[in-house]
Amino acid sequence: MTSITDADATAPDGYGELRAQLATLTTEAFRPELADIDQLATAEIARIMNGEDQTVPAAVAARLPEISAAIDATAARMARGGRLIYAGAGTAGRLGVLDASECPPTFNTDPADVVGLIAGGPSAMITAVEGAEDSKELAAADLDALGLTADDTVVGISASGRTPYAIGAVEHARAKGALTIGLSCNADSALGGAAEHPVEVVVGPELLTGSTRLKAGTAQKLVLNMLSTITMIRLGKTYGNLMVDVRASNEKLRARSRRIVSLATGASDAEIEAALAATDGEVKNAILTILGQVDGPTAATLLSASDGHLRAALAAAPRTT
């Protein structure tokens, strides 16, 4: 008897090999127990979907050692001036661009420090670019356009772990001496095999067959949250759990800046306003002027000498008694 995989491999449509490959992936598996889901009540579908989503954190937890090692390696490169670069196609690429775009307002990073590359370029964020994800060469060209260096970290993102664009980015980056991370949702993936740090979060088959924007997308978002956030913590972008490098670019963030200074120092409103005025609105500097009892220029000098780590700058502050 001919198996489904055998039939796919000899399919006359020209895609037999790819169909056979997809049939082996956990993220593409068909779940017959959900074949009648479209006939269920909305509340029941929502209950099933919610139950599916609750399995994702456990899948991420199983990969915490690999995630932690990747974060420490990334932070070491960024401390030397390297960049964090995400590369993916479709949903995976969009998640990388999203995470990168949140770093400047959250951690006051330069937009060039954390970069999201999506196969097909910026227009692919909202419209599919046919064939872009199938090109390793396009990924290499996109990285070369950034002037990739050995101090950079490149994270290939692909739920299947077989997307040529993500694999090509990792392969090209590794050949250039950059740190490489492969984030996928299938075990023993080609992407994981290409990367120095494979992170394979196996979330199982999706509610809708092959719709990897669901559990796989959620898992990737959770890992990217960890990767960027904990890297920034390691780089001194926080003080405790306070975002002391937040960029006050709108009214909400300006109010948040004042609240952060208040939580860190317990100072009065008048003291906070004076400190922010003396430091051009820089939250970390303002906290240092209050807790370290120094002026604005001294705070800037101390933070520069401590590579932006507020605790180290406070320890070095020449407090008066």
Coordinates of C-alpha atoms in Angstrom, one line a residue:
M1 CA 0.0 0.0 0.0
T2 CA 1.3 3.5 -0.9
S3 CA 1.6 5.8 2.1
I4 CA 0.6 9.4 2.0
T5 CA 4.3 10.5 2.2
D6 CA 5.1 8.2 -0.8
A7 CA 2.2 9.6 -2.7
D8 CA 3.3 13.2 -2.0
A9 CA 6.9 12.5 -3.0
T10 CA 5.7 11.4 -6.5
A11 CA 3.0 14.0 -6.9
P12 CA 2.6 15.4 -10.4
D13 CA 2.1 19.0 -9.3
G14 CA 5.9 19.6 -8.9
Y15 CA 5.7 20.1 -5.2
G16 CA 5.9 16.4 -4.1
E17 CA 9.2 16.8 -2.3
L18 CA 8.1 19.8 -0.4
R19 CA 4.7 18.3 0.5
A20 CA 6.5 15.2 1.8
Q21 CA 8.8 17.4 3.9
L22 CA 5.9 19.4 5.4
A23 CA 4.2 16.1 6.3
T24 CA 7.0 15.3 8.6
L25 CA 6.8 18.6 10.6
T26 CA 5.0 18.7 13.9
T27 CA 3.8 22.3 13.2
E28 CA 2.0 21.0 10.0
A29 CA 0.4 17.9 11.5
F30 CA -3.3 17.3 10.9
R31 CA -5.5 16.7 14.0
P32 CA -8.5 14.5 13.0
E33 CA -10.1 15.1 16.4
L34 CA -10.7 18.8 15.4
A35 CA -12.0 18.0 11.9
D36 CA -15.5 19.1 12.9
I37 CA -14.5 22.3 14.8
D38 CA -16.3 24.5 12.4
Q39 CA -19.6 22.9 13.6
L40 CA -19.0 23.7 17.2
A41 CA -20.5 26.6 19.2
T42 CA -18.3 29.7 19.3
A43 CA -17.8 29.4 23.1
E44 CA -16.6 25.8 22.7
I45 CA -14.1 26.7 20.0
A46 CA -12.8 29.5 22.2
R47 CA -12.5 27.1 25.1
I48 CA -10.5 24.7 23.0
M49 CA -8.3 27.4 21.6
N50 CA -7.6 28.8 25.0
G51 CA -6.6 25.4 26.3
E52 CA -4.2 25.1 23.4
D53 CA -2.6 28.4 24.2
Q54 CA -2.0 27.4 27.8
T55 CA 0.4 24.7 26.6
V56 CA 2.8 27.2 25.1
P57 CA 4.6 28.5 28.3
A58 CA 5.4 25.0 29.3
A59 CA 7.0 24.4 25.9
V60 CA 9.1 27.5 26.3
A61 CA 10.0 26.5 29.8
A62 CA 11.5 23.3 28.5
R63 CA 14.0 25.4 26.4
L64 CA 15.0 27.9 29.1
P65 CA 18.6 26.6 29.3
E66 CA 19.1 27.1 25.6
I67 CA 17.4 30.5 25.7
S68 CA 19.5 31.7 28.7
A69 CA 22.8 30.6 26.9
A70 CA 21.7 32.5 23.8
I71 CA 20.9 35.6 25.8
D72 CA 24.2 35.7 27.6
A73 CA 26.1 35.3 24.3
T74 CA 24.0 38.0 22.7
A75 CA 24.6 40.4 25.6
A76 CA 28.4 39.8 25.4
R77 CA 28.4 40.7 21.7
M78 CA 26.2 43.8 22.2
A79 CA 28.4 45.0 25.1
R80 CA 31.2 45.1 22.5
G81 CA 29.1 47.3 20.2
G82 CA 27.4 44.6 18.2
R83 CA 23.8 44.6 17.1
L84 CA 20.8 42.2 17.5
I85 CA 19.4 41.3 14.1
Y86 CA 16.2 39.3 13.5
A87 CA 15.6 37.6 10.2
G88 CA 12.4 35.8 9.2
A89 CA 9.6 35.5 6.7
G90 CA 5.8 36.0 7.1
T91 CA 4.6 35.9 10.7
A92 CA 8.1 35.0 12.0
G93 CA 9.6 38.0 10.3
R94 CA 6.8 40.3 11.5
L95 CA 7.4 39.2 15.1
G96 CA 11.1 40.1 14.7
V97 CA 10.3 43.5 13.3
L98 CA 7.8 44.1 16.1
D99 CA 10.3 43.2 18.8
A100 CA 13.0 45.3 17.2
S101 CA 10.7 48.4 16.9
E102 CA 9.8 48.3 20.6
C103 CA 13.4 48.5 21.8
P104 CA 14.1 52.3 21.1
P105 CA 11.1 53.6 23.1
T106 CA 11.5 51.0 25.9
F107 CA 15.2 50.9 26.3
N108 CA 16.4 54.1 24.5
T109 CA 18.4 52.1 22.1
D110 CA 19.5 53.5 18.8
P111 CA 17.2 52.1 16.0
A112 CA 20.2 50.6 14.4
D113 CA 21.0 48.5 17.5
V114 CA 18.2 46.1 17.2
V115 CA 17.0 45.4 13.6
G116 CA 14.2 43.3 12.2
L117 CA 14.6 41.9 8.7
I118 CA 11.6 40.4 6.9
A119 CA 11.8 38.6 3.6
G120 CA 10.6 40.9 0.9
G121 CA 11.4 44.1 2.8
P122 CA 9.1 46.5 4.7
S123 CA 6.1 46.1 2.4
A124 CA 6.0 42.4 3.5
M125 CA 4.8 43.6 6.9
I126 CA 1.3 44.0 5.5
T127 CA 1.4 42.3 2.1
A128 CA 2.8 38.9 1.2
V129 CA 5.8 39.1 -1.2
E130 CA 5.7 36.0 -3.3
G131 CA 8.8 33.9 -3.3
A132 CA 10.8 36.1 -0.9
E133 CA 11.0 33.5 1.9
D134 CA 12.4 30.9 -0.6
S135 CA 15.7 32.8 -1.1
K136 CA 18.8 32.3 0.9
E137 CA 20.6 34.8 -1.3
L138 CA 18.1 37.5 -0.4
A139 CA 18.8 37.0 3.2
A140 CA 22.6 37.3 2.6
A141 CA 22.1 40.5 0.6
D142 CA 19.9 42.0 3.3
L143 CA 22.6 41.3 6.0
D144 CA 25.4 42.6 3.7
A145 CA 23.4 45.8 3.3
L146 CA 23.6 46.3 7.1
G147 CA 27.3 45.9 7.1
L148 CA 27.3 42.7 9.2
T149 CA 30.2 42.3 11.6
A150 CA 31.5 39.5 13.8
D151 CA 30.2 41.4 16.9
D152 CA 26.6 41.1 15.7
T153 CA 24.0 38.5 16.6
V154 CA 21.6 37.2 14.0
V155 CA 18.5 35.4 15.0
G156 CA 16.8 33.3 12.3
I157 CA 13.1 32.9 13.1
S158 CA 11.0 30.2 11.4
A159 CA 8.2 28.1 12.9
S160 CA 8.9 25.2 10.6
G161 CA 12.6 25.6 10.9
R162 CA 13.0 25.0 7.1
T163 CA 12.4 28.5 5.7
P164 CA 15.3 29.3 3.3
Y165 CA 15.4 33.0 4.1
A166 CA 15.9 32.3 7.9
I167 CA 18.4 29.5 7.3
G168 CA 20.3 31.6 4.7
A169 CA 20.5 34.5 7.2
V170 CA 22.0 32.2 9.8
E171 CA 24.4 30.5 7.4
H172 CA 25.7 33.8 6.0
A173 CA 26.0 35.3 9.5
R174 CA 27.9 32.3 10.8
A175 CA 30.3 32.4 7.9
K176 CA 31.0 36.0 8.8
G177 CA 31.8 35.1 12.4
A178 CA 28.6 36.6 13.9
L179 CA 26.7 34.9 16.7
T180 CA 23.8 32.9 15.4
I181 CA 20.5 31.8 17.0
G182 CA 17.9 29.6 15.3
L183 CA 14.4 29.9 16.7
S184 CA 12.0 27.3 15.5
C185 CA 9.1 25.1 16.7
N186 CA 10.2 21.8 15.3
A187 CA 12.8 19.4 16.8
D188 CA 16.0 18.7 14.8
S189 CA 15.2 21.5 12.3
A190 CA 17.5 22.7 9.5
L191 CA 17.5 26.1 11.1
G192 CA 18.6 24.7 14.5
G193 CA 21.3 22.7 12.8
A194 CA 22.7 25.8 11.0
A195 CA 22.8 28.0 14.2
E196 CA 25.3 28.1 17.0
H197 CA 22.4 28.4 19.5
P198 CA 19.4 26.3 18.4
V199 CA 16.2 27.1 20.3
E200 CA 13.5 24.7 19.3
V201 CA 10.2 25.2 21.1
V202 CA 8.0 22.3 20.1
V203 CA 4.4 23.4 20.7
G204 CA 2.7 20.6 18.7
P205 CA 0.2 20.7 15.9
E206 CA -1.9 23.8 15.5
L207 CA -5.7 24.2 16.0
L208 CA -5.9 25.0 12.3
T209 CA -3.6 22.7 10.4
G210 CA -0.3 24.6 9.5
S211 CA -1.5 28.0 10.9
T212 CA 1.7 28.7 12.7
R213 CA 0.7 32.3 13.6
L214 CA -1.1 30.5 16.5
K215 CA 0.8 28.5 19.1
A216 CA 4.1 28.7 17.2
G217 CA 3.7 32.5 16.8
T218 CA 2.9 32.8 20.5
A219 CA 5.9 30.8 21.5
Q220 CA 8.2 32.8 19.2
K221 CA 6.9 36.1 20.7
L222 CA 7.5 34.8 24.2
V223 CA 11.1 33.8 23.4
L224 CA 11.8 37.1 21.6
N225 CA 10.4 39.0 24.6
M226 CA 13.0 37.2 26.7
L227 CA 15.8 37.6 24.3
S228 CA 15.5 41.4 24.0
T229 CA 14.3 42.2 27.5
I230 CA 16.9 40.1 29.4
T231 CA 19.7 41.2 27.1
M232 CA 18.8 44.8 27.9
I233 CA 18.7 44.0 31.6
R234 CA 22.2 42.5 31.3
L235 CA 23.3 45.7 29.5
G236 CA 22.2 47.9 32.3
K237 CA 19.1 49.3 30.6
T238 CA 17.0 48.7 33.8
Y239 CA 17.4 49.5 37.5
G240 CA 15.7 46.6 39.3
N241 CA 12.5 46.2 37.3
L242 CA 12.3 49.8 36.3
M243 CA 12.7 50.9 32.7
V244 CA 15.2 53.7 33.5
D245 CA 16.3 54.1 29.9
V246 CA 12.7 54.7 28.7
R247 CA 12.6 57.3 25.9
A248 CA 9.9 59.9 26.8
S249 CA 8.6 60.5 23.3
N250 CA 4.9 61.2 24.2
E251 CA 2.8 62.4 27.1
K252 CA 2.2 58.9 28.5
L253 CA 5.9 58.2 28.5
R254 CA 6.7 61.5 30.0
A255 CA 4.3 60.8 32.8
R256 CA 5.8 57.3 33.2
S257 CA 9.3 58.8 33.3
R258 CA 8.4 60.9 36.3
R259 CA 6.8 57.9 38.0
I260 CA 9.9 55.8 37.5
V261 CA 12.1 58.5 39.0
S262 CA 9.6 58.6 42.0
L263 CA 9.6 54.9 42.5
A264 CA 13.4 54.7 42.3
T265 CA 14.1 57.6 44.6
G266 CA 11.0 58.5 46.7
A267 CA 11.8 62.1 45.8
S268 CA 9.2 64.9 45.8
D269 CA 7.6 66.2 42.6
A270 CA 9.7 69.3 42.8
E271 CA 12.9 67.3 43.2
I272 CA 12.0 65.1 40.3
E273 CA 11.3 68.0 38.0
A274 CA 14.5 69.7 38.9
A275 CA 16.5 66.5 38.3
L276 CA 14.9 65.9 34.9
A277 CA 15.5 69.5 33.9
A278 CA 19.2 69.1 34.9
T279 CA 19.6 65.9 32.8
D280 CA 17.7 66.8 29.7
G281 CA 14.9 64.5 30.7
E282 CA 17.1 61.4 31.0
V283 CA 15.5 59.2 33.6
K284 CA 18.6 57.2 34.6
N285 CA 20.7 60.4 34.9
A286 CA 17.9 62.0 37.0
I287 CA 17.8 59.1 39.4
L288 CA 21.6 59.3 39.8
T289 CA 21.5 63.0 40.5
I290 CA 19.1 62.4 43.3
L291 CA 20.4 59.2 44.9
G292 CA 24.1 59.9 44.2
Q293 CA 23.8 63.6 45.2
V294 CA 25.6 64.8 42.1
D295 CA 24.8 67.3 39.3
G296 CA 23.8 66.6 35.8
P297 CA 27.2 66.6 34.1
T298 CA 28.7 64.4 36.9
A299 CA 25.9 61.9 36.5
A300 CA 26.5 61.7 32.8
T301 CA 30.3 61.2 33.4
L302 CA 29.6 58.5 36.0
L303 CA 27.2 56.6 33.8
S304 CA 29.6 56.8 30.8
A305 CA 32.4 55.3 33.0
S306 CA 30.1 52.5 34.1
D307 CA 28.9 51.6 30.6
G308 CA 25.4 52.8 31.5
H309 CA 24.9 50.6 34.5
L310 CA 23.1 52.7 37.2
R311 CA 24.1 50.5 40.2
A312 CA 27.8 50.8 39.3
A313 CA 27.5 54.5 38.8
L314 CA 25.8 54.9 42.1
A315 CA 28.5 52.9 43.8
A316 CA 31.1 55.3 42.3
A317 CA 29.3 58.5 43.1
P318 CA 31.2 60.8 45.6
R319 CA 28.4 61.3 48.0
T320 CA 28.6 64.0 50.6
T321 CA 27.9 63.2 54.2

